Amino acid sequence: MGDFTHRFSDVPGSTSLVEHEVHLTSDVPVRSKPYPIPFQARESLKKDIDNMLKMGVIRESSSPYSSPVVVVKKKDGTNRVCIDFRKVNKITVFDPEPMPTATDLFRQLTGSKIFSKIDLSKGYWQIPVREEDIPKTAFATPDGTYECLRMPFGMVNSGATLTRGMRKMLKGMKNVVYYWDDLLVHTETFAEHLETLRELFSRLTKANLTVRPSKCILGTDNVDFIGHSLKEGQRGLLLENVTKILNAPRPETKKQVRSFLGLAGYYREFIPNFAAITAPLSDMTRKGCPNRILWGPAQEKAYQTVRDLMSRDPVLRLPDTAKEFILRTDASDEGIGAMLMQEHGGKPFPVSYASKKLSGAEKNYSTMEKECLAIVWGIKKFELYLQGVKFVLQTDHKPLTYLNSAKFVNNRIMRWVMYLQNFDMRVESIKGSDNVGADFLSRVCD
């Protein structure tokens, strides 16, 4: 890797892979009134502006466009300059570039034993703005107006442009996945890993992209990536994020409950029937409920159950598309749950959990209908893995083993049966006591 030491730099490069374009639905310039900047924040703002000028990220501007600037204090006490592009974003034509999903990324990691994480240095700033679009990025500060020569944060299509650039750079390359400006090299052998790293850094050099030295981790058997802890064949929760959730004070308002559910919900696929467990909390955020949460035994139980399950350091297996998938589903009066599994060493291990709180109408379904709803919903949830392959459907409701032969008079169930005909599955009946993942926690709120 000695040939690529020049790629390690905190100074952003400038790529020719792609330019950021800003297509607007109106030719009328958008100009917003500047926000007042606190006096104690102006010195740090000026330093940031001077630094961006020095790096060639911005230049002085006389553009008819102008977006306001806000200075946000970071956790370490320093300030971050943010440009409020909301008015420009409202008239920007949306870029439909597909974004990578966590599900797609984790699917590709099966069998990998060695990892390297590469973080681009200020990834957005390594992409130039198309010359004719530069005036649209203008922003006002107490010391003058500037415009962006490099792609700024906050523009509606910035993520799409970055993704397009990464896709172009990595086209045809194996054993590398990316999420925004983070890259992950994953291989089975060390020799293969070195070869992949050389190819990646050759492409980074050709694209004139730099990587941040302090954020790069090379040749390790475990790594943290997009909020998950990864090692051979499995992924777990990122301890740093779990600690934040566990140390957060008990929510007291609607906003705080939504924040807690949002943080915990990022890991909902690690928790069987997350939706049913948290129903007493999410119900408190509905329209018409008081802003101050009426905390009772049900809310306390839901809150503590989620915290307890997350503190147990749950682990999921990475999906292996060469192996048969097993889907377990179940329904309760409050929600439905599904658990996708695969066997390793003769034992089933969870790949992912999914859950859904029943709507008012769905709560009136018969037991049979709820069980069928759980199956249909579970298959739809994991359709990416189950479409076009033979899999096992396990359920603790025996009548469902006759799905392929029984004649139902209920039109709703008939529609579901027709949908299920698109899948090649073998139905197995299991005892409720064996359906721990999908069944036990689906009844937490009963």
Coordinates of C-alpha atoms in Angstrom, one line a residue:
M1 CA 0.0 0.0 0.0
G2 CA 3.1 2.2 0.1
D3 CA 2.4 3.4 -3.5
F4 CA -0.9 5.0 -2.3
T5 CA 0.2 7.0 0.7
H6 CA -0.7 10.2 -1.2
R7 CA -4.4 9.1 -1.1
F8 CA -4.4 9.5 2.7
S9 CA -5.1 13.2 3.4
D10 CA -7.5 15.3 5.4
V11 CA -7.6 17.7 2.4
P12 CA -10.4 16.8 0.0
G13 CA -9.6 15.9 -3.6
S14 CA -11.5 17.0 -6.7
T15 CA -12.9 14.3 -8.8
S16 CA -13.9 14.2 -12.5
L17 CA -16.2 11.3 -12.0
V18 CA -19.3 13.4 -11.7
E19 CA -20.5 17.0 -11.3
H20 CA -23.3 18.1 -9.0
E21 CA -26.1 19.6 -11.1
V22 CA -29.0 21.7 -9.8
H23 CA -32.0 21.7 -12.1
L24 CA -34.8 24.1 -11.0
T25 CA -38.5 24.3 -11.9
S26 CA -38.3 28.1 -11.9
D27 CA -35.9 30.7 -13.3
V28 CA -36.8 33.2 -10.7
P29 CA -33.8 33.4 -8.2
V30 CA -34.6 32.4 -4.7
R31 CA -33.3 34.8 -2.1
S32 CA -33.8 34.3 1.7
K33 CA -33.2 36.8 4.5
P34 CA -30.1 35.9 6.4
Y35 CA -30.5 34.5 9.9
P36 CA -28.9 36.4 12.7
I37 CA -25.6 34.9 13.8
P38 CA -24.8 35.1 17.6
F39 CA -21.7 37.2 18.2
Q40 CA -19.9 34.4 20.0
A41 CA -20.3 32.2 16.9
R42 CA -19.1 34.7 14.3
E43 CA -15.4 34.2 14.9
S44 CA -15.6 30.4 14.3
L45 CA -17.8 31.1 11.3
K46 CA -15.2 33.4 9.8
K47 CA -12.5 30.7 10.4
D48 CA -14.6 28.1 8.7
I49 CA -15.2 30.4 5.7
D50 CA -11.5 31.3 5.4
N51 CA -10.7 27.5 5.6
M52 CA -13.2 26.7 2.8
L53 CA -11.8 29.6 0.7
K54 CA -8.3 28.3 1.2
M55 CA -9.3 24.7 0.1
G56 CA -11.2 26.0 -2.9
V57 CA -14.5 24.8 -1.7
I58 CA -16.2 28.2 -2.0
R59 CA -15.6 31.6 -3.6
E60 CA -17.0 35.1 -3.1
S61 CA -20.3 35.6 -4.9
S62 CA -22.6 38.3 -6.4
S63 CA -25.3 35.7 -7.2
P64 CA -29.0 36.8 -7.2
Y65 CA -29.6 33.6 -5.2
S66 CA -29.0 33.5 -1.5
S67 CA -29.6 30.9 1.2
P68 CA -29.2 31.6 5.0
V69 CA -26.5 30.2 7.2
V70 CA -27.0 28.7 10.7
V71 CA -24.2 27.8 13.1
V72 CA -24.9 24.6 15.0
K73 CA -23.0 23.6 18.1
K74 CA -21.6 20.0 18.0
K75 CA -21.3 17.6 20.9
D76 CA -17.6 18.4 21.3
G77 CA -18.4 22.1 21.8
T78 CA -17.2 23.3 18.4
N79 CA -19.4 24.9 15.8
R80 CA -20.6 23.6 12.5
V81 CA -21.7 25.8 9.6
C82 CA -24.9 24.7 7.9
I83 CA -26.6 26.2 4.9
D84 CA -30.4 26.2 4.8
F85 CA -31.2 25.3 1.2
R86 CA -34.9 24.5 1.9
K87 CA -36.3 27.2 -0.5
V88 CA -33.9 26.1 -3.3
N89 CA -34.7 22.4 -2.6
K90 CA -38.5 23.1 -3.0
I91 CA -38.0 24.1 -6.6
T92 CA -35.3 21.5 -7.4
V93 CA -36.1 18.6 -9.8
F94 CA -35.6 15.4 -7.8
D95 CA -32.8 13.1 -8.9
P96 CA -34.1 9.5 -8.9
E97 CA -30.6 7.9 -8.6
P98 CA -31.2 4.7 -6.5
M99 CA -29.5 4.6 -3.1
P100 CA -27.9 1.5 -1.6
T101 CA -29.8 -0.1 1.2
A102 CA -28.5 -1.8 4.3
T103 CA -30.3 -5.0 3.3
D104 CA -28.5 -5.1 0.0
L105 CA -25.1 -4.3 1.6
F106 CA -25.3 -7.0 4.3
R107 CA -26.4 -9.6 1.8
Q108 CA -23.1 -9.2 0.0
L109 CA -21.0 -9.8 3.1
T110 CA -21.7 -13.5 3.5
G111 CA -18.6 -15.5 3.8
S112 CA -16.3 -12.5 4.4
K113 CA -13.7 -12.8 7.2
I114 CA -11.4 -9.8 6.6
F115 CA -12.6 -6.1 6.5
S116 CA -11.3 -2.7 5.7
K117 CA -13.3 0.5 6.2
I118 CA -12.4 3.5 4.0
D119 CA -13.8 6.9 4.7
L120 CA -13.5 9.7 2.1
S121 CA -12.2 13.0 3.4
K122 CA -15.2 15.3 3.3
G123 CA -16.8 13.2 0.5
Y124 CA -19.2 15.9 -0.6
W125 CA -16.5 18.5 -1.0
Q126 CA -14.6 16.2 -3.4
I127 CA -17.4 16.6 -6.1
P128 CA -17.4 19.8 -8.1
V129 CA -20.6 21.8 -8.8
R130 CA -21.4 22.3 -12.5
E131 CA -20.3 25.8 -13.5
E132 CA -23.7 27.1 -14.5
D133 CA -25.2 25.8 -11.2
I134 CA -22.7 27.4 -8.9
P135 CA -24.7 30.7 -8.4
K136 CA -27.7 28.6 -7.1
T137 CA -25.6 27.5 -4.1
A138 CA -24.9 31.0 -2.9
F139 CA -25.2 31.7 0.8
A140 CA -25.0 34.9 3.0
T141 CA -22.9 35.5 6.1
P142 CA -22.2 38.6 8.1
D143 CA -18.9 39.1 6.2
G144 CA -20.4 38.6 2.7
T145 CA -21.9 36.3 0.2
Y146 CA -20.2 33.1 -1.1
E147 CA -21.1 30.3 -3.5
C148 CA -20.0 26.7 -3.5
L149 CA -17.5 25.3 -6.0
R150 CA -17.8 21.9 -4.4
M151 CA -21.0 20.0 -3.6
P152 CA -22.5 21.3 -0.3
F153 CA -24.4 19.5 2.4
G154 CA -28.1 20.2 2.5
M155 CA -29.0 20.2 -1.1
V156 CA -31.8 17.7 -1.9
N157 CA -29.9 15.8 -4.6
S158 CA -26.4 15.8 -3.0
G159 CA -26.7 12.2 -1.8
A160 CA -27.8 11.1 -5.2
T161 CA -24.8 12.7 -6.9
L162 CA -22.4 11.2 -4.4
T163 CA -24.0 7.7 -4.9
R164 CA -23.7 8.1 -8.7
G165 CA -20.0 9.0 -8.4
M166 CA -19.3 6.0 -6.1
R167 CA -21.2 3.7 -8.4
K168 CA -19.2 4.8 -11.4
M169 CA -15.9 4.4 -9.6
L170 CA -16.7 0.9 -8.3
K171 CA -18.4 -0.4 -11.5
G172 CA -17.4 -4.0 -12.1
M173 CA -15.5 -4.3 -8.9
K174 CA -16.2 -7.1 -6.4
N175 CA -15.8 -7.3 -2.7
V176 CA -16.5 -3.6 -2.1
V177 CA -19.7 -2.0 -0.8
Y178 CA -20.4 1.6 -0.1
Y179 CA -22.9 3.7 1.8
W180 CA -22.6 7.5 1.2
D181 CA -18.9 8.2 1.5
D182 CA -18.0 5.1 3.5
L183 CA -16.5 2.1 1.7
L184 CA -16.1 -1.4 3.1
V185 CA -13.7 -4.0 1.6
H186 CA -14.7 -7.5 2.5
T187 CA -12.9 -10.8 1.5
E188 CA -12.4 -14.3 2.7
T189 CA -8.6 -14.4 2.4
F190 CA -5.9 -11.9 3.2
A191 CA -4.3 -12.3 -0.2
E192 CA -7.6 -11.5 -1.9
H193 CA -8.0 -8.6 0.5
L194 CA -4.6 -7.0 -0.5
E195 CA -5.5 -7.4 -4.1
T196 CA -8.8 -5.7 -3.7
L197 CA -7.3 -2.9 -1.7
R198 CA -4.7 -2.2 -4.4
E199 CA -7.5 -2.2 -7.0
L200 CA -9.6 0.2 -4.9
F201 CA -6.8 2.6 -4.3
S202 CA -5.8 2.6 -7.9
R203 CA -9.4 3.7 -8.7
L204 CA -9.3 6.3 -6.0
T205 CA -6.1 7.7 -7.5
K206 CA -7.6 7.8 -11.0
A207 CA -10.7 9.5 -9.6
N208 CA -8.5 11.9 -7.6
L209 CA -10.3 11.1 -4.3
T210 CA -8.7 11.2 -0.9
V211 CA -9.4 9.2 2.2
R212 CA -9.3 10.4 5.8
P213 CA -6.4 8.7 7.6
S214 CA -7.9 8.8 11.1
K215 CA -11.1 7.1 9.9
C216 CA -9.6 4.2 7.9
I217 CA -9.3 0.7 9.4
L218 CA -7.4 -1.9 7.3
G219 CA -7.3 -5.7 7.5
T220 CA -9.4 -6.4 10.6
D221 CA -11.6 -9.4 11.4
N222 CA -14.3 -7.1 12.9
V223 CA -15.5 -3.7 12.0
D224 CA -18.3 -1.1 12.7
F225 CA -20.2 -0.1 9.6
I226 CA -23.4 1.9 9.2
G227 CA -24.4 1.4 12.8
H228 CA -23.7 -2.3 13.0
S229 CA -20.8 -4.4 14.4
L230 CA -19.7 -6.9 11.7
K231 CA -17.6 -10.0 11.9
E232 CA -17.5 -13.3 10.1
G233 CA -21.0 -14.4 9.3
Q234 CA -22.9 -12.1 11.7
R235 CA -23.8 -8.6 12.6
G236 CA -24.7 -7.1 15.9
L237 CA -25.6 -3.8 17.5
L238 CA -23.1 -1.0 17.7
L239 CA -22.3 -0.6 21.4
E240 CA -21.9 3.2 21.1
N241 CA -25.4 3.6 19.8
V242 CA -27.0 1.1 22.3
T243 CA -25.2 3.0 25.2
K244 CA -26.8 6.3 24.0
I245 CA -30.3 4.7 24.0
L246 CA -29.8 3.0 27.4
N247 CA -28.4 6.2 29.0
A248 CA -31.1 8.5 27.7
P249 CA -33.6 9.7 30.3
R250 CA -37.1 8.3 30.3
P251 CA -39.2 10.2 27.6
E252 CA -41.9 12.5 29.0
T253 CA -43.3 14.2 26.0
K254 CA -44.6 13.1 22.5
K255 CA -41.5 14.4 20.9
Q256 CA -39.2 12.6 23.3
V257 CA -41.1 9.3 22.8
R258 CA -40.9 9.7 19.0
S259 CA -37.1 10.3 19.4
F260 CA -36.7 7.2 21.6
L261 CA -38.7 5.0 19.2
G262 CA -36.7 6.4 16.3
L263 CA -33.4 5.6 17.9
A264 CA -34.5 2.1 19.1
G265 CA -36.3 1.5 15.9
Y266 CA -33.1 1.6 13.9
Y267 CA -32.4 -1.8 15.4
R268 CA -35.9 -3.2 15.2
E269 CA -34.9 -6.1 13.0
F270 CA -32.9 -7.4 16.0
I271 CA -35.9 -7.4 18.3
P272 CA -38.8 -9.8 17.7
N273 CA -42.1 -8.0 17.4
F274 CA -40.7 -4.6 18.1
A275 CA -44.0 -3.0 16.9
A276 CA -46.2 -5.0 19.4
I277 CA -43.8 -4.4 22.3
T278 CA -43.7 -0.6 21.7
A279 CA -47.4 -0.2 20.9
P280 CA -48.2 1.3 24.4
L281 CA -45.5 4.0 23.6
S282 CA -46.4 4.7 20.0
D283 CA -50.1 4.9 20.9
M284 CA -49.2 7.8 23.2
T285 CA -48.0 9.8 20.2
R286 CA -51.2 9.7 18.2
K287 CA -53.1 12.9 17.3
G288 CA -55.4 14.0 20.2
C289 CA -53.2 12.5 22.9
P290 CA -51.8 15.0 25.4
N291 CA -48.3 16.3 24.8
R292 CA -47.2 15.2 28.3
I293 CA -47.2 11.4 28.2
L294 CA -49.4 9.7 30.8
W295 CA -46.9 7.1 31.9
G296 CA -48.4 3.9 33.3
P297 CA -47.5 0.3 33.8
A298 CA -48.0 -0.6 30.1
Q299 CA -45.7 2.2 29.0
E300 CA -43.1 1.3 31.6
K301 CA -43.2 -2.4 30.6
A302 CA -42.7 -1.5 26.9
Y303 CA -39.9 0.9 27.7
Q304 CA -38.0 -1.5 29.9
T305 CA -38.6 -4.5 27.6
V306 CA -37.0 -2.7 24.6
R307 CA -34.0 -1.6 26.8
D308 CA -33.6 -5.1 28.2
L309 CA -33.6 -6.8 24.8
M310 CA -31.1 -4.3 23.4
S311 CA -28.8 -4.7 26.3
R312 CA -28.5 -8.5 25.7
D313 CA -26.3 -7.8 22.7
P314 CA -28.5 -9.6 20.1
V315 CA -26.7 -11.0 17.0
L316 CA -28.1 -11.8 13.6
R317 CA -26.5 -14.0 10.9
L318 CA -25.6 -12.5 7.6
P319 CA -27.9 -13.9 4.9
D320 CA -26.4 -16.6 2.7
T321 CA -28.4 -16.8 -0.6
A322 CA -26.9 -20.3 -1.3
K323 CA -28.7 -21.7 1.8
E324 CA -32.4 -22.4 2.3
F325 CA -34.4 -19.7 4.2
I326 CA -36.8 -20.5 7.0
L327 CA -39.7 -18.1 7.7
R328 CA -41.6 -18.2 11.0
T329 CA -44.7 -16.1 11.5
D330 CA -47.2 -15.5 14.2
A331 CA -50.0 -13.2 15.2
S332 CA -51.5 -11.9 18.4
D333 CA -54.3 -9.5 19.2
E334 CA -52.0 -6.5 19.0
G335 CA -49.5 -7.3 16.2
I336 CA -48.0 -9.7 13.7
G337 CA -44.4 -10.9 13.7
A338 CA -42.0 -12.7 11.3
M339 CA -38.5 -14.2 11.7
L340 CA -36.3 -15.0 8.8
M341 CA -33.7 -17.7 9.7
Q342 CA -31.1 -20.0 8.2
E343 CA -29.4 -23.1 9.5
H344 CA -25.8 -23.1 10.5
G345 CA -24.2 -26.2 12.0
G346 CA -27.6 -27.9 12.0
K347 CA -29.2 -25.2 14.1
P348 CA -31.5 -22.3 13.0
F349 CA -30.2 -18.8 13.5
P350 CA -32.1 -15.5 13.0
V351 CA -31.2 -13.4 10.0
S352 CA -33.8 -10.7 10.7
Y353 CA -36.9 -10.0 12.6
A354 CA -39.9 -7.9 11.4
S355 CA -43.1 -6.8 13.1
K356 CA -46.2 -4.7 12.5
K357 CA -48.8 -3.3 14.9
L358 CA -52.3 -4.3 13.8
S359 CA -54.7 -1.5 12.6
G360 CA -58.1 -1.1 14.1
A361 CA -59.7 -3.1 11.3
E362 CA -57.1 -5.8 11.4
K363 CA -57.7 -6.4 15.1
N364 CA -61.2 -7.5 14.2
Y365 CA -59.9 -10.3 11.9
S366 CA -60.5 -13.9 13.0
T367 CA -57.6 -15.9 14.4
M368 CA -57.2 -17.6 11.0
E369 CA -57.2 -14.3 9.2
K370 CA -54.5 -12.8 11.5
E371 CA -52.3 -15.8 11.0
C372 CA -52.7 -15.6 7.2
L373 CA -52.0 -11.8 7.4
A374 CA -48.8 -12.5 9.3
I375 CA -47.7 -15.0 6.6
V376 CA -48.5 -12.7 3.7
W377 CA -47.0 -9.7 5.4
G378 CA -43.9 -11.6 6.5
I379 CA -43.2 -12.9 2.9
K380 CA -43.7 -9.4 1.5
K381 CA -41.3 -8.0 4.1
F382 CA -38.6 -10.5 3.1
E383 CA -39.6 -10.9 -0.5
L384 CA -36.1 -9.8 -1.6
Y385 CA -34.8 -13.1 -0.2
L386 CA -37.8 -15.4 -0.8
Q387 CA -38.8 -14.6 -4.4
G388 CA -37.6 -17.2 -6.9
V389 CA -36.2 -19.7 -4.3
K390 CA -37.6 -22.6 -2.4
F391 CA -38.0 -21.8 1.3
V392 CA -39.7 -23.3 4.4
L393 CA -42.7 -21.6 6.1
Q394 CA -43.1 -22.5 9.7
T395 CA -46.2 -21.7 11.7
D396 CA -47.8 -22.8 14.9
H397 CA -51.3 -22.6 13.5
K398 CA -52.0 -26.0 12.1
P399 CA -54.8 -25.1 9.7
L400 CA -52.3 -23.0 7.7
T401 CA -50.5 -26.2 6.7
Y402 CA -53.4 -26.7 4.3
L403 CA -52.9 -23.4 2.5
N404 CA -52.2 -25.2 -0.8
S405 CA -55.3 -27.4 -0.7
A406 CA -58.0 -25.9 1.5
K407 CA -60.9 -24.1 -0.1
F408 CA -61.6 -20.8 1.7
V409 CA -64.9 -18.9 1.3
N410 CA -63.4 -15.7 2.8
N411 CA -62.5 -13.4 -0.1
R412 CA -59.7 -11.8 1.8
I413 CA -58.0 -15.1 2.5
M414 CA -58.5 -16.2 -1.1
R415 CA -56.6 -13.1 -2.3
W416 CA -53.8 -13.9 0.1
V417 CA -53.7 -17.5 -1.1
M418 CA -53.4 -16.4 -4.7
Y419 CA -50.5 -14.1 -3.7
L420 CA -48.8 -17.1 -2.0
Q421 CA -49.0 -19.1 -5.2
N422 CA -46.2 -17.0 -6.5
F423 CA -43.8 -18.5 -4.0
D424 CA -42.2 -22.0 -3.8
M425 CA -42.6 -22.9 -0.1
R426 CA -42.9 -25.9 2.0
V427 CA -45.2 -25.5 5.0
E428 CA -44.2 -27.0 8.3
S429 CA -46.3 -27.0 11.4
I430 CA -44.5 -26.2 14.7
K431 CA -45.6 -26.1 18.2
G432 CA -46.3 -22.7 19.7
S433 CA -43.6 -23.4 22.4
D434 CA -41.0 -23.8 19.6
N435 CA -42.0 -20.5 17.9
V436 CA -40.1 -18.4 20.5
G437 CA -38.9 -15.7 18.2
A438 CA -42.1 -14.9 16.4
D439 CA -44.6 -15.9 19.1
F440 CA -43.4 -15.1 22.6
L441 CA -42.8 -11.4 22.2
S442 CA -45.8 -10.9 19.9
R443 CA -47.9 -11.4 23.0
V444 CA -46.1 -9.0 25.3
C445 CA -48.8 -6.5 25.0
D446 CA -51.7 -9.0 25.3

